[in-house]
Coordinates of C-alpha atoms in Angstrom, one line a residue:
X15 CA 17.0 9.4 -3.9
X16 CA 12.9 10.4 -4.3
X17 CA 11.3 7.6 -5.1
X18 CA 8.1 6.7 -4.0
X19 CA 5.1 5.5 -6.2
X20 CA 3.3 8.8 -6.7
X21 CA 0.0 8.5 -5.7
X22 CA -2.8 7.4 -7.9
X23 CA -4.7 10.0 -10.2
X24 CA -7.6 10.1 -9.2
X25 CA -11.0 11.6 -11.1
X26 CA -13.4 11.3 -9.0
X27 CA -13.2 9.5 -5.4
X28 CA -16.4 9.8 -3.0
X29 CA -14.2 8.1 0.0
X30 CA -17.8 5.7 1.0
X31 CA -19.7 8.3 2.7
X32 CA -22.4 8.0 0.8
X33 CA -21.6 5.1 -1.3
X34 CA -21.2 8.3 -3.9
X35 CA -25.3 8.0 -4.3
X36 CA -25.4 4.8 -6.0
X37 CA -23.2 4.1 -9.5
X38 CA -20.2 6.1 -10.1
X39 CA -20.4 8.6 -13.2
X40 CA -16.7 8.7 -13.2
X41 CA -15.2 5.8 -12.1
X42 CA -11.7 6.3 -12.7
X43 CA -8.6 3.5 -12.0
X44 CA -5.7 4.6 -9.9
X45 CA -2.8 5.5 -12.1
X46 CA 1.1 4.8 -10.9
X47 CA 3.3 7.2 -13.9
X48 CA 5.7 5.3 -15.8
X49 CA 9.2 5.1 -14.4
X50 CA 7.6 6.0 -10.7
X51 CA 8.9 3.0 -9.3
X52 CA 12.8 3.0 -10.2
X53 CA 14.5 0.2 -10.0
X54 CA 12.1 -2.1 -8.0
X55 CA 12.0 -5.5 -9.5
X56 CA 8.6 -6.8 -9.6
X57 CA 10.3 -10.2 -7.8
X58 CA 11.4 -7.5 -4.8
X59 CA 7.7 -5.7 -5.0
X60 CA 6.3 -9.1 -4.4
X61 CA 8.2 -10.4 -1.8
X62 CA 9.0 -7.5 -0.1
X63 CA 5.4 -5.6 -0.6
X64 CA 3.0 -8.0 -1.1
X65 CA 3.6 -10.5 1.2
X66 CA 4.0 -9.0 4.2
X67 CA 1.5 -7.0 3.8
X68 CA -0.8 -9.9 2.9
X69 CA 0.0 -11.5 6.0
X70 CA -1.0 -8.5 8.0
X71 CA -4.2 -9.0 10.1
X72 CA -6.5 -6.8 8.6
X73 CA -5.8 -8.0 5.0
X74 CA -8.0 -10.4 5.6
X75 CA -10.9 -8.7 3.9
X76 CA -8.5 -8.1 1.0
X77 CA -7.2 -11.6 0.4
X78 CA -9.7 -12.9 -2.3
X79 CA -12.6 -11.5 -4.5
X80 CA -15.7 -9.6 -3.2
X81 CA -18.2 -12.4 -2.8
X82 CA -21.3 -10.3 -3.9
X83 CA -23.9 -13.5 -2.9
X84 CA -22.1 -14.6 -0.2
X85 CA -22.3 -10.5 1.7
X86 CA -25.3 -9.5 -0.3
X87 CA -23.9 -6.8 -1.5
X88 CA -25.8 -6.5 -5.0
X89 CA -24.6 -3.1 -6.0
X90 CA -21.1 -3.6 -5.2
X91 CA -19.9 -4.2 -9.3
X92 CA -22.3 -1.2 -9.8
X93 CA -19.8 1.1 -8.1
X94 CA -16.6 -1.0 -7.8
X95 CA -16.0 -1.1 -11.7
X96 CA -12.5 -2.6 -11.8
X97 CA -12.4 -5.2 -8.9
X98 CA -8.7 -6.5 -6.9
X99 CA -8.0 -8.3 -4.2
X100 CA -4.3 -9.5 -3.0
X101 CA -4.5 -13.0 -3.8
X102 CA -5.6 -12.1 -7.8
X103 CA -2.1 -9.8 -7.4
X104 CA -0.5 -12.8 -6.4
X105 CA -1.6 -14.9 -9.4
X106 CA -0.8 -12.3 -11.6
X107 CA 2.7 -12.3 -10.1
X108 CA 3.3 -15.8 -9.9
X109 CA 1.8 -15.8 -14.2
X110 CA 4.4 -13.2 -14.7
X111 CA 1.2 -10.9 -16.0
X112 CA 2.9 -7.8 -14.9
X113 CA 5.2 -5.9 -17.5
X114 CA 6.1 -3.0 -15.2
X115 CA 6.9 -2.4 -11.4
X116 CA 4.0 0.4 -12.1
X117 CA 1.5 -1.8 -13.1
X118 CA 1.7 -4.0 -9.8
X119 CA 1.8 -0.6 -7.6
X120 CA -1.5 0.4 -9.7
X121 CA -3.3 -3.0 -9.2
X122 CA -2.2 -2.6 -5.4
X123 CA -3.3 0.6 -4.8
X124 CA -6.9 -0.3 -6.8
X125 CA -7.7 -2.9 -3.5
X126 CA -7.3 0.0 -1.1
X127 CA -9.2 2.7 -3.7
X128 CA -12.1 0.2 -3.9
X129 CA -12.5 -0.5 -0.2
X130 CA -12.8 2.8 0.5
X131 CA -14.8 4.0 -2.3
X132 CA -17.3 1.0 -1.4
X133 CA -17.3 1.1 2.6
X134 CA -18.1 4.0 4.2
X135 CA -15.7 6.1 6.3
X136 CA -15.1 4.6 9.9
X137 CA -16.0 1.2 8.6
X138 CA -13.8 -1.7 9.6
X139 CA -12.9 -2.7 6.1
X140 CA -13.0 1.1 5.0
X141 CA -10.0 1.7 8.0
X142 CA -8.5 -1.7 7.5
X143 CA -7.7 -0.2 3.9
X144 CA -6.5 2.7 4.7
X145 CA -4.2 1.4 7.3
X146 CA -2.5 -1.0 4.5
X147 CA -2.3 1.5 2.0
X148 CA -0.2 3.3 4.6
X149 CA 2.0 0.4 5.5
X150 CA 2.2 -0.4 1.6
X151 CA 3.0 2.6 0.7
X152 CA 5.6 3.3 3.7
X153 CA 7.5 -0.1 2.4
X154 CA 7.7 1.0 -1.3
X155 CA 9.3 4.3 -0.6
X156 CA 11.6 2.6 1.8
X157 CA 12.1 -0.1 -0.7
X158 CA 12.8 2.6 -3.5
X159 CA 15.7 4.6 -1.3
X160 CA 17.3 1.2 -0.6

């Protein structure tokens, strides 16, 4: 069985470097197709995905919103369009606001998109996100061939 989340569709991603120059042009949301996910219950994706993965030690920058004030970091909603953290992806599970497996994978893979587009390349939060995004993504293709 091939099954793993594809990747997200991505316009345009600057990775940090530069911070893309200031405000994104193209600011585009990562994208999981329809029917990418199989037959991964969204009660599976969140206790077998989110969870431990929350509980990881470098989610810790991922666990609740960006506190713009609180890290004076006043251009952050100027180039992070779409903000996520894990504990909003919890809510939403918990509220049941997710129709598809898809949509959770999308909202996932957004945290990880937006750390890196934000922090520059060999930042700690930059290379805490990729990191997860690995783990994540490592646990929902083995998820999907169980």
């Amino acid at each position: 069985l091939a099954l793993a989340c594809s990747r997200p569709l991505l316009l345009r991603r600057c990775g940090g470097e530069s911070r893309c120059g200031g405000a994104m042009s193209t600011y585009s949301r990562p994208q999981v197709p329809a029917g990418s996910c199989g037959a991964i219950s969204l009660r599976l994706a969140g206790r077998d995905l989110l969870k431990p993965i929350s509980k990881m030690d470098q989610a810790f920058y991922f666990l609740q919103p960006v506190d713009v004030v609180a890290l004076r970091i006043p251009d952050y909603p100027t180039i992070v369009r779409e903000p996520m953290d894990l504990g909003t992806i919890e809510k939403k599970l918990d509220a049941s606001s997710y129709a598809t497996t898809e949509e959770f994978v999308a909202d996932v893979k957004l945290v990880w998109y937006n750390a890196r587009l934000y922090n520059p390349v060999g930042s700690v939060v930059h290379e805490a996100a990729r990191a997860l995004e690995k783990a994540f993504d490592d646990r929902l293709q083995a998820l999907g061939r169980s």
